[in-house]
mmCIF file of C-alpha atoms and ligand atoms in Angstrom:
data_model
loop_
_atom_site.group_PDB
_atom_site.id
_atom_site.type_symbol
_atom_site.label_atom_id
_atom_site.label_comp_id
_atom_site.label_asym_id
_atom_site.label_seq_id
_atom_site.Cartn_x
_atom_site.Cartn_y
_atom_site.Cartn_z
ATOM 1 C CA MET A 1 0.000 0.000 0.000
ATOM 2 C CA LYS A 2 1.280 3.414 -0.951
ATOM 3 C CA ILE A 3 -0.246 6.721 0.041
ATOM 4 C CA LYS A 4 0.091 9.585 -2.424
ATOM 5 C CA SER A 5 1.105 12.368 -0.090
ATOM 6 C CA ILE A 6 0.976 16.118 -0.548
ATOM 7 C CA ARG A 7 4.688 16.008 0.280
ATOM 8 C CA GLU A 8 5.285 14.595 -3.224
ATOM 9 C CA VAL A 9 4.122 17.783 -4.932
ATOM 10 C CA LYS A 10 7.276 19.745 -5.707
ATOM 11 C CA TYR A 11 5.927 23.109 -6.737
ATOM 12 C CA LEU A 12 3.062 24.411 -4.663
ATOM 13 C CA LYS A 13 3.822 28.078 -5.001
ATOM 14 C CA GLY A 14 0.901 29.853 -6.623
ATOM 15 C CA LYS A 15 -0.959 26.566 -7.148
ATOM 16 C CA LYS A 16 -4.663 26.502 -6.395
ATOM 17 C CA VAL A 17 -5.102 23.618 -3.989
ATOM 18 C CA LEU A 18 -8.677 22.381 -3.544
ATOM 19 C CA LEU A 19 -8.714 20.862 -0.110
ATOM 20 C CA ARG A 20 -11.586 18.727 1.208
ATOM 21 C CA ALA A 21 -11.759 18.908 4.962
ATOM 22 C CA ASP A 22 -14.213 17.429 7.446
ATOM 23 C CA PHE A 23 -15.251 20.359 9.601
ATOM 24 C CA ASN A 24 -18.536 18.740 10.586
ATOM 25 C CA VAL A 25 -18.408 19.869 14.211
ATOM 26 C CA PRO A 26 -21.154 20.441 16.775
ATOM 27 C CA LEU A 27 -22.150 24.110 17.199
ATOM 28 C CA ASN A 28 -23.055 25.900 20.429
ATOM 29 C CA ALA A 29 -26.576 27.294 20.916
ATOM 30 C CA ASP A 30 -25.289 30.705 19.735
ATOM 31 C CA GLY A 31 -24.050 29.106 16.515
ATOM 32 C CA SER A 32 -20.329 29.210 17.366
ATOM 33 C CA VAL A 33 -17.924 26.277 17.384
ATOM 34 C CA GLY A 34 -17.394 24.914 20.907
ATOM 35 C CA ARG A 35 -13.955 24.813 22.533
ATOM 36 C CA ASN A 36 -13.843 21.076 23.056
ATOM 37 C CA GLU A 37 -15.512 20.393 19.771
ATOM 38 C CA ASP A 38 -13.074 21.861 17.259
ATOM 39 C CA TYR A 39 -10.866 18.771 17.151
ATOM 40 C CA ARG A 40 -11.460 18.109 13.466
ATOM 41 C CA ILE A 41 -10.439 21.682 12.667
ATOM 42 C CA VAL A 42 -7.370 21.563 14.910
ATOM 43 C CA LYS A 43 -6.180 18.329 13.303
ATOM 44 C CA THR A 44 -6.195 19.870 9.820
ATOM 45 C CA LEU A 45 -3.910 22.739 10.837
ATOM 46 C CA PRO A 46 -0.585 21.017 9.976
ATOM 47 C CA THR A 47 -1.702 20.477 6.367
ATOM 48 C CA LEU A 48 -3.015 24.020 6.055
ATOM 49 C CA LYS A 49 0.109 25.556 7.578
ATOM 50 C CA TYR A 50 2.293 23.527 5.246
ATOM 51 C CA LEU A 51 0.348 24.657 2.175
ATOM 52 C CA ILE A 52 0.400 28.282 3.332
ATOM 53 C CA ALA A 53 4.141 28.147 3.967
ATOM 54 C CA LYS A 54 4.683 26.748 0.471
ATOM 55 C CA GLY A 55 2.744 29.650 -1.032
ATOM 56 C CA ALA A 56 -0.244 27.686 -2.299
ATOM 57 C CA LYS A 57 -3.696 29.249 -2.645
ATOM 58 C CA VAL A 58 -5.889 27.031 -0.507
ATOM 59 C CA ILE A 59 -9.548 26.635 -1.377
ATOM 60 C CA ILE A 60 -11.375 24.652 1.287
ATOM 61 C CA MET A 61 -14.429 22.529 0.615
ATOM 62 C CA ALA A 62 -16.347 21.243 3.632
ATOM 63 C CA HIS A 63 -19.805 20.298 4.856
ATOM 64 C CA LEU A 64 -21.771 20.887 8.028
ATOM 65 C CA GLY A 65 -24.755 18.779 9.045
ATOM 66 C CA ARG A 66 -27.177 17.233 6.602
ATOM 67 C CA PRO A 67 -28.879 20.163 4.806
ATOM 68 C CA ASP A 68 -30.175 17.770 2.149
ATOM 69 C CA GLY A 69 -29.149 19.624 -0.975
ATOM 70 C CA LYS A 70 -30.553 23.056 -0.132
ATOM 71 C CA VAL A 71 -29.399 26.213 1.613
ATOM 72 C CA VAL A 72 -30.068 25.934 5.341
ATOM 73 C CA GLU A 73 -28.955 29.080 7.159
ATOM 74 C CA LYS A 74 -27.829 27.351 10.361
ATOM 75 C CA TYR A 75 -25.505 25.134 8.351
ATOM 76 C CA ARG A 76 -23.552 27.942 6.699
ATOM 77 C CA LEU A 77 -19.819 27.580 7.259
ATOM 78 C CA ASP A 78 -19.145 31.093 8.615
ATOM 79 C CA PRO A 79 -18.637 30.003 12.259
ATOM 80 C CA VAL A 80 -16.263 27.290 11.074
ATOM 81 C CA ALA A 81 -14.273 29.781 8.979
ATOM 82 C CA LYS A 82 -14.140 32.068 12.019
ATOM 83 C CA ARG A 83 -12.815 29.327 14.302
ATOM 84 C CA LEU A 84 -10.273 28.269 11.691
ATOM 85 C CA SER A 85 -9.110 31.847 11.355
ATOM 86 C CA GLN A 86 -8.643 32.096 15.153
ATOM 87 C CA LEU A 87 -6.674 28.852 15.233
ATOM 88 C CA LEU A 88 -4.483 29.776 12.264
ATOM 89 C CA LYS A 89 -4.154 33.399 13.392
ATOM 90 C CA LYS A 90 -4.777 34.317 9.810
ATOM 91 C CA LYS A 91 -7.628 35.657 7.727
ATOM 92 C CA VAL A 92 -9.842 33.005 6.193
ATOM 93 C CA ALA A 93 -11.965 34.405 3.379
ATOM 94 C CA LYS A 94 -15.394 32.878 2.921
ATOM 95 C CA SER A 95 -17.639 32.643 -0.113
ATOM 96 C CA ASN A 96 -21.404 32.543 0.386
ATOM 97 C CA GLN A 97 -21.774 30.097 -2.454
ATOM 98 C CA ILE A 98 -20.081 26.894 -3.578
ATOM 99 C CA ILE A 99 -19.636 27.716 -7.260
ATOM 100 C CA GLY A 100 -20.526 30.839 -9.199
ATOM 101 C CA ASN A 101 -19.461 34.446 -9.711
ATOM 102 C CA GLU A 102 -18.707 35.276 -6.101
ATOM 103 C CA THR A 103 -16.488 32.233 -5.671
ATOM 104 C CA GLU A 104 -14.672 32.885 -8.944
ATOM 105 C CA ALA A 105 -14.026 36.525 -8.066
ATOM 106 C CA LYS A 106 -12.741 35.562 -4.634
ATOM 107 C CA ILE A 107 -10.407 32.975 -6.096
ATOM 108 C CA LYS A 108 -9.121 35.512 -8.586
ATOM 109 C CA ALA A 109 -8.328 37.907 -5.755
ATOM 110 C CA MET A 110 -6.301 35.302 -3.832
ATOM 111 C CA LYS A 111 -2.602 35.821 -3.254
ATOM 112 C CA ASN A 112 -0.095 33.065 -2.552
ATOM 113 C CA GLY A 113 -0.648 31.678 0.949
ATOM 114 C CA ASP A 114 -4.275 32.866 1.125
ATOM 115 C CA ILE A 115 -7.174 30.709 2.283
ATOM 116 C CA LEU A 116 -10.717 30.732 0.987
ATOM 117 C CA MET A 117 -13.556 28.619 2.344
ATOM 118 C CA LEU A 118 -16.415 27.767 0.028
ATOM 119 C CA GLU A 119 -19.983 27.457 1.309
ATOM 120 C CA ASN A 120 -21.245 24.098 2.635
ATOM 121 C CA VAL A 121 -20.901 21.717 -0.329
ATOM 122 C CA ARG A 122 -24.021 19.842 0.793
ATOM 123 C CA PHE A 123 -26.158 22.898 -0.072
ATOM 124 C CA ASP A 124 -26.034 21.528 -3.627
ATOM 125 C CA LYS A 125 -28.000 18.321 -4.084
ATOM 126 C CA ARG A 126 -25.445 17.041 -6.572
ATOM 127 C CA GLU A 127 -22.804 16.707 -3.828
ATOM 128 C CA GLU A 128 -24.274 13.665 -2.107
ATOM 129 C CA LYS A 129 -25.177 12.107 -5.450
ATOM 130 C CA ALA A 130 -21.493 12.170 -6.452
ATOM 131 C CA ASP A 131 -22.647 13.963 -9.614
ATOM 132 C CA LYS A 132 -19.887 13.914 -12.213
ATOM 133 C CA LYS A 133 -20.640 17.273 -13.771
ATOM 134 C CA PHE A 134 -20.689 18.958 -10.378
ATOM 135 C CA ALA A 135 -17.424 17.236 -9.440
ATOM 136 C CA ARG A 136 -15.856 18.452 -12.687
ATOM 137 C CA THR A 137 -17.013 22.007 -12.046
ATOM 138 C CA LEU A 138 -15.523 21.895 -8.551
ATOM 139 C CA ALA A 139 -12.314 20.461 -9.977
ATOM 140 C CA GLY A 140 -12.194 23.406 -12.385
ATOM 141 C CA LEU A 141 -11.603 25.740 -9.435
ATOM 142 C CA GLY A 142 -8.181 24.297 -8.638
ATOM 143 C CA ASP A 143 -4.951 22.795 -9.935
ATOM 144 C CA ILE A 144 -4.649 19.881 -7.534
ATOM 145 C CA TYR A 145 -6.915 18.143 -5.043
ATOM 146 C CA VAL A 146 -6.017 17.296 -1.463
ATOM 147 C CA ASN A 147 -8.181 15.130 0.750
ATOM 148 C CA ASP A 148 -7.647 15.800 4.440
ATOM 149 C CA GLY A 149 -11.188 14.921 5.449
ATOM 150 C CA PHE A 150 -10.730 11.391 6.715
ATOM 151 C CA ALA A 151 -14.008 11.557 8.649
ATOM 152 C CA VAL A 152 -16.036 11.954 5.447
ATOM 153 C CA SER A 153 -13.955 9.577 3.317
ATOM 154 C CA HIS A 154 -16.503 6.767 3.665
ATOM 155 C CA ARG A 155 -18.942 8.858 1.617
ATOM 156 C CA ASP A 156 -19.064 8.520 -2.163
ATOM 157 C CA GLN A 157 -19.721 12.194 -2.845
ATOM 158 C CA ALA A 158 -18.692 14.785 -5.424
ATOM 159 C CA SER A 159 -16.118 16.695 -3.363
ATOM 160 C CA VAL A 160 -14.836 13.526 -1.672
ATOM 161 C CA SER A 161 -14.460 10.890 -4.374
ATOM 162 C CA ALA A 162 -15.859 11.902 -7.784
ATOM 163 C CA ILE A 163 -13.556 14.935 -7.969
ATOM 164 C CA GLN A 164 -10.528 12.654 -7.890
ATOM 165 C CA ASP A 165 -11.281 11.648 -11.490
ATOM 166 C CA TYR A 166 -10.587 15.193 -12.652
ATOM 167 C CA LEU A 167 -7.524 16.379 -10.723
ATOM 168 C CA PRO A 168 -4.239 14.931 -9.461
ATOM 169 C CA SER A 169 -5.192 13.853 -5.941
ATOM 170 C CA TYR A 170 -3.144 13.686 -2.759
ATOM 171 C CA ALA A 171 -3.515 12.984 0.938
ATOM 172 C CA GLY A 172 -3.090 15.728 3.509
ATOM 173 C CA PHE A 173 -1.122 14.958 6.677
ATOM 174 C CA LEU A 174 -4.194 14.145 8.764
ATOM 175 C CA LEU A 175 -5.490 11.694 6.191
ATOM 176 C CA GLU A 176 -2.050 10.134 5.977
ATOM 177 C CA ASP A 177 -1.840 9.667 9.749
ATOM 178 C CA GLU A 178 -5.328 8.208 9.961
ATOM 179 C CA ILE A 179 -4.523 5.661 7.257
ATOM 180 C CA LYS A 180 -1.169 4.842 8.827
ATOM 181 C CA TYR A 181 -2.403 4.177 12.376
ATOM 182 C CA LEU A 182 -5.656 2.484 11.462
ATOM 183 C CA SER A 183 -3.910 0.267 8.882
ATOM 184 C CA GLU A 184 -1.409 -0.796 11.494
ATOM 185 C CA ALA A 185 -4.225 -1.835 13.842
ATOM 186 C CA LEU A 186 -6.000 -3.617 11.013
ATOM 187 C CA LYS A 187 -3.111 -5.301 9.250
ATOM 188 C CA LYS A 188 -0.221 -5.730 11.633
ATOM 189 C CA PRO A 189 -1.312 -4.919 15.152
ATOM 190 C CA LYS A 190 1.131 -5.139 18.011
ATOM 191 C CA GLN A 191 0.224 -8.188 20.084
ATOM 192 C CA PRO A 192 -1.431 -8.689 22.458
ATOM 193 C CA LEU A 193 -4.089 -6.470 20.906
ATOM 194 C CA ILE A 194 -7.115 -5.565 23.022
ATOM 195 C CA VAL A 195 -10.115 -4.062 21.235
ATOM 196 C CA ILE A 196 -12.792 -2.119 23.099
ATOM 197 C CA ILE A 197 -16.118 -1.433 21.426
ATOM 198 C CA GLY A 198 -18.881 0.606 23.009
ATOM 199 C CA GLY A 199 -21.593 3.017 21.946
ATOM 200 C CA ALA A 200 -25.211 2.709 21.057
ATOM 201 C CA LYS A 201 -25.584 0.727 17.889
ATOM 202 C CA MET A 202 -24.448 -2.845 17.400
ATOM 203 C CA GLU A 203 -25.563 -2.580 13.788
ATOM 204 C CA THR A 204 -22.736 -0.168 12.946
ATOM 205 C CA LYS A 205 -20.076 -2.118 14.854
ATOM 206 C CA ILE A 206 -20.751 -5.812 14.373
ATOM 207 C CA LYS A 207 -18.476 -6.115 11.341
ATOM 208 C CA VAL A 208 -15.594 -4.529 13.209
ATOM 209 C CA ILE A 209 -16.176 -6.877 16.140
ATOM 210 C CA LYS A 210 -16.228 -9.875 13.788
ATOM 211 C CA ASN A 211 -13.032 -8.719 12.135
ATOM 212 C CA PHE A 212 -11.089 -8.188 15.332
ATOM 213 C CA ILE A 213 -12.372 -11.163 17.276
ATOM 214 C CA LYS A 214 -10.119 -13.209 14.996
ATOM 215 C CA VAL A 215 -6.927 -11.293 15.722
ATOM 216 C CA ALA A 216 -7.358 -9.622 19.090
ATOM 217 C CA LYS A 217 -6.570 -11.325 22.377
ATOM 218 C CA LYS A 218 -9.855 -9.985 23.753
ATOM 219 C CA VAL A 219 -12.701 -7.784 22.571
ATOM 220 C CA LEU A 220 -14.247 -5.852 25.463
ATOM 221 C CA LEU A 221 -17.773 -4.517 25.110
ATOM 222 C CA GLY A 222 -19.602 -1.636 26.744
ATOM 223 C CA GLY A 223 -22.319 0.905 26.020
ATOM 224 C CA ALA A 224 -25.850 0.115 24.920
ATOM 225 C CA LEU A 225 -24.667 -2.378 22.311
ATOM 226 C CA ALA A 226 -23.375 -4.654 25.081
ATOM 227 C CA ASN A 227 -26.969 -5.034 26.301
ATOM 228 C CA THR A 228 -27.937 -6.794 23.092
ATOM 229 C CA VAL A 229 -25.075 -9.257 23.573
ATOM 230 C CA LEU A 230 -25.907 -9.805 27.258
ATOM 231 C CA HIS A 231 -29.517 -10.516 26.335
ATOM 232 C CA VAL A 232 -28.491 -13.035 23.674
ATOM 233 C CA MET A 233 -26.262 -14.697 26.288
ATOM 234 C CA GLY A 234 -29.334 -15.134 28.499
ATOM 235 C CA ILE A 235 -28.444 -12.407 30.990
ATOM 236 C CA SER A 236 -31.259 -10.094 32.064
ATOM 237 C CA VAL A 237 -30.804 -6.451 31.114
ATOM 238 C CA GLY A 238 -34.113 -5.233 32.568
ATOM 239 C CA LYS A 239 -35.796 -2.702 30.306
ATOM 240 C CA SER A 240 -32.639 -1.718 28.409
ATOM 241 C CA ALA A 241 -33.265 -1.114 24.700
ATOM 242 C CA LEU A 242 -32.291 -4.065 22.505
ATOM 243 C CA GLU A 243 -31.524 -4.353 18.810
ATOM 244 C CA ALA A 244 -33.687 -7.355 18.064
ATOM 245 C CA LYS A 245 -32.760 -7.489 14.402
ATOM 246 C CA MET A 246 -29.149 -8.036 15.409
ATOM 247 C CA PHE A 247 -29.848 -11.155 17.507
ATOM 248 C CA PRO A 248 -29.027 -13.679 14.740
ATOM 249 C CA GLU A 249 -25.710 -11.961 13.923
ATOM 250 C CA VAL A 250 -24.798 -11.625 17.582
ATOM 251 C CA LYS A 251 -25.513 -15.329 18.134
ATOM 252 C CA LYS A 252 -22.911 -16.101 15.513
ATOM 253 C CA LEU A 253 -20.195 -14.248 17.449
ATOM 254 C CA ARG A 254 -17.934 -16.468 19.472
ATOM 255 C CA LEU A 255 -19.806 -15.923 22.704
ATOM 256 C CA ILE A 256 -18.490 -18.954 24.517
ATOM 257 C CA ASP A 257 -14.743 -19.012 24.003
ATOM 258 C CA ASN A 258 -13.960 -16.042 26.241
ATOM 259 C CA LYS A 259 -12.674 -13.807 23.468
ATOM 260 C CA LEU A 260 -15.627 -11.504 23.813
ATOM 261 C CA VAL A 261 -15.835 -9.947 27.265
ATOM 262 C CA VAL A 262 -19.067 -8.380 28.495
ATOM 263 C CA PRO A 263 -19.773 -6.169 31.526
ATOM 264 C CA ILE A 264 -20.356 -7.913 34.853
ATOM 265 C CA ASP A 265 -21.917 -4.985 36.673
ATOM 266 C CA GLY A 266 -23.582 -1.753 35.721
ATOM 267 C CA VAL A 267 -24.997 1.582 36.751
ATOM 268 C CA MET A 268 -28.765 1.238 36.640
ATOM 269 C CA ALA A 269 -31.621 3.740 36.637
ATOM 270 C CA ALA A 270 -35.236 3.967 35.541
ATOM 271 C CA LYS A 271 -34.617 6.552 32.843
ATOM 272 C CA ASN A 272 -31.857 8.133 30.741
ATOM 273 C CA ASN A 273 -32.092 11.524 32.424
ATOM 274 C CA ALA A 274 -32.005 10.126 35.974
ATOM 275 C CA LYS A 275 -30.185 12.262 38.556
ATOM 276 C CA LYS A 276 -28.483 9.263 40.069
ATOM 277 C CA GLY A 277 -27.786 5.652 39.322
ATOM 278 C CA ARG A 278 -27.568 2.433 41.307
ATOM 279 C CA ILE A 279 -24.442 0.291 41.032
ATOM 280 C CA ASP A 280 -25.067 -3.430 41.123
ATOM 281 C CA ALA A 281 -24.156 -6.776 39.630
ATOM 282 C CA LEU A 282 -26.076 -7.484 36.452
ATOM 283 C CA ALA A 283 -27.703 -10.486 38.113
ATOM 284 C CA ASP A 284 -29.514 -8.088 40.423
ATOM 285 C CA ILE A 285 -31.003 -5.705 37.896
ATOM 286 C CA GLY A 286 -34.663 -4.827 38.486
ATOM 287 C CA PRO A 287 -37.214 -5.583 35.742
ATOM 288 C CA ASP A 288 -37.896 -1.871 35.154
ATOM 289 C CA GLU A 289 -34.294 -0.688 35.214
ATOM 290 C CA LEU A 290 -31.995 0.304 32.363
ATOM 291 C CA ILE A 291 -28.252 -0.361 32.279
ATOM 292 C CA LEU A 292 -26.740 3.043 31.496
ATOM 293 C CA ASP A 293 -23.058 2.583 32.286
ATOM 294 C CA VAL A 294 -20.560 -0.131 33.157
ATOM 295 C CA GLY A 295 -19.901 -0.554 36.871
ATOM 296 C CA PRO A 296 -16.640 -0.485 38.869
ATOM 297 C CA GLU A 297 -16.166 -4.287 38.822
ATOM 298 C CA THR A 298 -16.302 -4.249 35.028
ATOM 299 C CA ILE A 299 -13.749 -1.457 34.949
ATOM 300 C CA LYS A 300 -11.464 -3.453 37.268
ATOM 301 C CA LEU A 301 -11.781 -6.490 35.040
ATOM 302 C CA TYR A 302 -11.112 -4.440 31.884
ATOM 303 C CA GLU A 303 -8.132 -2.725 33.511
ATOM 304 C CA LYS A 304 -6.581 -6.102 34.277
ATOM 305 C CA ILE A 305 -7.074 -7.299 30.709
ATOM 306 C CA ILE A 306 -5.707 -4.043 29.275
ATOM 307 C CA SER A 307 -2.597 -4.293 31.463
ATOM 308 C CA SER A 308 -1.393 -7.180 29.249
ATOM 309 C CA ALA A 309 -1.837 -5.245 25.992
ATOM 310 C CA LYS A 310 0.778 -3.913 23.607
ATOM 311 C CA MET A 311 -1.913 -2.258 21.542
ATOM 312 C CA VAL A 312 -5.414 -1.047 22.414
ATOM 313 C CA LEU A 313 -7.986 -0.012 19.851
ATOM 314 C CA TRP A 314 -11.107 1.709 21.203
ATOM 315 C CA ASN A 315 -14.297 3.080 19.639
ATOM 316 C CA GLY A 316 -17.482 4.070 21.457
ATOM 317 C CA PRO A 317 -18.280 5.123 25.045
ATOM 318 C CA MET A 318 -19.009 2.695 27.884
ATOM 319 C CA GLY A 319 -22.213 4.432 28.939
ATOM 320 C CA LEU A 320 -24.652 7.213 28.199
ATOM 321 C CA ILE A 321 -22.020 9.901 28.626
ATOM 322 C CA GLU A 322 -24.187 12.886 27.737
ATOM 323 C CA ASN A 323 -25.594 12.406 31.255
ATOM 324 C CA PRO A 324 -22.621 12.916 33.653
ATOM 325 C CA VAL A 325 -24.178 10.363 36.037
ATOM 326 C CA PHE A 326 -23.419 7.675 33.459
ATOM 327 C CA ALA A 327 -20.046 8.954 32.223
ATOM 328 C CA LYS A 328 -17.901 7.476 34.991
ATOM 329 C CA GLY A 329 -17.133 4.189 33.233
ATOM 330 C CA THR A 330 -15.911 5.991 30.115
ATOM 331 C CA ILE A 331 -13.859 8.450 32.167
ATOM 332 C CA ALA A 332 -12.280 5.598 34.134
ATOM 333 C CA LEU A 333 -11.380 3.834 30.907
ATOM 334 C CA ILE A 334 -9.877 7.016 29.451
ATOM 335 C CA ARG A 335 -7.673 7.332 32.553
ATOM 336 C CA ILE A 336 -6.597 3.696 32.332
ATOM 337 C CA LEU A 337 -5.608 4.042 28.689
ATOM 338 C CA ALA A 338 -3.897 7.378 29.290
ATOM 339 C CA LYS A 339 -1.623 5.608 31.784
ATOM 340 C CA SER A 340 -1.126 2.477 29.723
ATOM 341 C CA LYS A 341 2.226 1.786 28.072
ATOM 342 C CA ALA A 342 0.481 0.145 25.146
ATOM 343 C CA GLU A 343 0.000 1.871 21.812
ATOM 344 C CA THR A 344 -3.475 3.406 22.130
ATOM 345 C CA ILE A 345 -5.707 4.246 19.190
ATOM 346 C CA VAL A 346 -9.098 5.722 19.926
ATOM 347 C CA GLY A 347 -11.933 7.260 17.932
ATOM 348 C CA GLY A 348 -15.560 8.343 18.022
ATOM 349 C CA GLY A 349 -16.721 11.928 18.511
ATOM 350 C CA GLU A 350 -18.130 11.736 22.046
ATOM 351 C CA THR A 351 -15.192 9.835 23.486
ATOM 352 C CA VAL A 352 -12.750 12.242 21.881
ATOM 353 C CA GLU A 353 -14.630 15.229 23.314
ATOM 354 C CA MET A 354 -14.398 13.666 26.758
ATOM 355 C CA ILE A 355 -10.669 12.994 26.361
ATOM 356 C CA ARG A 356 -10.145 16.629 25.432
ATOM 357 C CA LYS A 357 -12.231 17.838 28.385
ATOM 358 C CA LEU A 358 -9.962 15.794 30.637
ATOM 359 C CA LYS A 359 -6.928 17.268 28.849
ATOM 360 C CA LEU A 360 -5.518 13.816 28.202
ATOM 361 C CA GLU A 361 -5.283 13.888 24.437
ATOM 362 C CA ASN A 362 -1.489 13.874 24.486
ATOM 363 C CA LYS A 363 -1.514 10.614 26.430
ATOM 364 C CA PHE A 364 -2.879 8.657 23.497
ATOM 365 C CA THR A 365 -0.838 7.371 20.573
ATOM 366 C CA PHE A 366 -3.460 8.385 18.048
ATOM 367 C CA ILE A 367 -6.937 9.877 18.194
ATOM 368 C CA SER A 368 -8.989 9.371 15.057
ATOM 369 C CA THR A 369 -11.255 12.145 13.784
ATOM 370 C CA GLY A 370 -13.436 9.548 12.102
ATOM 371 C CA GLY A 371 -16.666 8.111 13.430
ATOM 372 C CA GLY A 372 -18.312 6.115 10.661
ATOM 373 C CA ALA A 373 -15.168 6.400 8.533
ATOM 374 C CA MET A 374 -13.018 4.825 11.261
ATOM 375 C CA LEU A 375 -15.445 1.926 11.609
ATOM 376 C CA GLU A 376 -15.718 1.311 7.877
ATOM 377 C CA PHE A 377 -11.943 1.437 7.515
ATOM 378 C CA LEU A 378 -11.606 -1.093 10.340
ATOM 379 C CA GLU A 379 -14.149 -3.351 8.636
ATOM 380 C CA GLY A 380 -11.565 -3.571 5.885
ATOM 381 C CA LYS A 381 -13.650 -1.633 3.352
ATOM 382 C CA LYS A 382 -12.026 0.468 0.651
ATOM 383 C CA LEU A 383 -13.153 4.017 1.357
ATOM 384 C CA PRO A 384 -14.357 6.033 -1.690
ATOM 385 C CA GLY A 385 -12.392 9.102 -0.566
ATOM 386 C CA LEU A 386 -9.119 7.201 -0.890
ATOM 387 C CA LYS A 387 -9.693 5.828 -4.359
ATOM 388 C CA LYS A 388 -6.894 7.686 -6.180
ATOM 389 C CA ILE A 389 -4.848 8.286 -3.040
ATOM 390 C CA ILE A 390 -4.006 4.762 -1.933
ATOM 391 C CA THR A 391 -2.259 2.728 -4.585
ATOM 392 C CA ASN A 392 -1.168 -0.861 -4.234
HETATM 393 C C1 3PG B 401 -19.524 12.664 10.160
HETATM 394 O O1 3PG B 401 -19.507 13.552 10.997
HETATM 395 O O2 3PG B 401 -19.946 11.527 10.382
HETATM 396 C C2 3PG B 401 -18.957 12.982 8.805
HETATM 397 O O3 3PG B 401 -18.683 14.332 8.704
HETATM 398 C C3 3PG B 401 -19.884 12.531 7.707
HETATM 399 O O4 3PG B 401 -21.137 13.128 7.851
HETATM 400 P P1 3PG B 401 -22.432 12.303 7.491
HETATM 401 O O5 3PG B 401 -22.514 11.148 8.463
HETATM 402 O O6 3PG B 401 -23.575 13.258 7.616
HETATM 403 O O7 3PG B 401 -22.257 11.798 6.081
HETATM 404 MG MG1 MG B 402 -21.833 10.300 10.430
#
């Protein structure tokens, strides 16, 4: 596998570089980008600074939310451009359209080292359809294409994949790092490898679990998806929500040979927004209770297993972390991994936010910006956004 890196481009001075970024970040109630939530923007800075230093003209394409092919005011990219400008300590020009006269005039006015952000590419319905004509028009704005939006690279869309048919295409530094670390975990992990999978939906994670159950020493489960597994194993989970359509697939997992490890205790409550929880062994859950976090015995067990690891791969929280009452399991796990000597690779928006709140991001080997993209990569899928960038 070879990654075509932006480093390979010799002459960037004066070149118009069309850069696809994933700046799909949560916004505050006042419409601004939150402090702990700008991780995807922060992680693109090395690529942007490099291009600026080389004298390229950088035209950024990005999306925010799912505006469904029309202009939705709250999804305009102005707050993102503002945050980027603060982080870069440099003016970031912004066009109010994707393509058209305003964009063309603004590109014409660019000097070497300038940055221009186009409007949300998903305001045009042709973006998500990977429309060829639209991709060609976008391509016409630049000289080369750089993908640094790993988190959107699982989408077959005009500015992500189709555009690569019309311009020489390269990986930015973030994309390169994502591919490098996630490929290592997938193809030649350090052993013993421990994989931890949490979060809400088994449906989006079962393939990753299946993949890694073969190579990992253990796969530890947490979050709501563990409830479906517990139920299939014949353990009562009270009134916890279950993914019934996943039962047949879950039954096929190797539930009996100890590779898959499930929680042994939990934090229970009657509802998601409860003000406090009750810690107990799973055997003692009440019929009307929900399991909303892993308990301290589970954390102890997981800590012991993790202590043998040379590599840990983690995606998805251990509990319902938007309610602080049920965030303790995830926080405990973050602290365990931050102290671990193993190579630690972690992803998933909510977990990453929590790691940043705890100011522990430097204690991890690699933090992925990808949610769905990380999972699809770890399933072994070829991501559309890498089609001309990874060569064999
Ligand atoms: C994400 O945040 O998952 C990516 O930016 C992709 O967005 P999407 O899930 O709306 O396609
Ligand atoms: Mg998504």
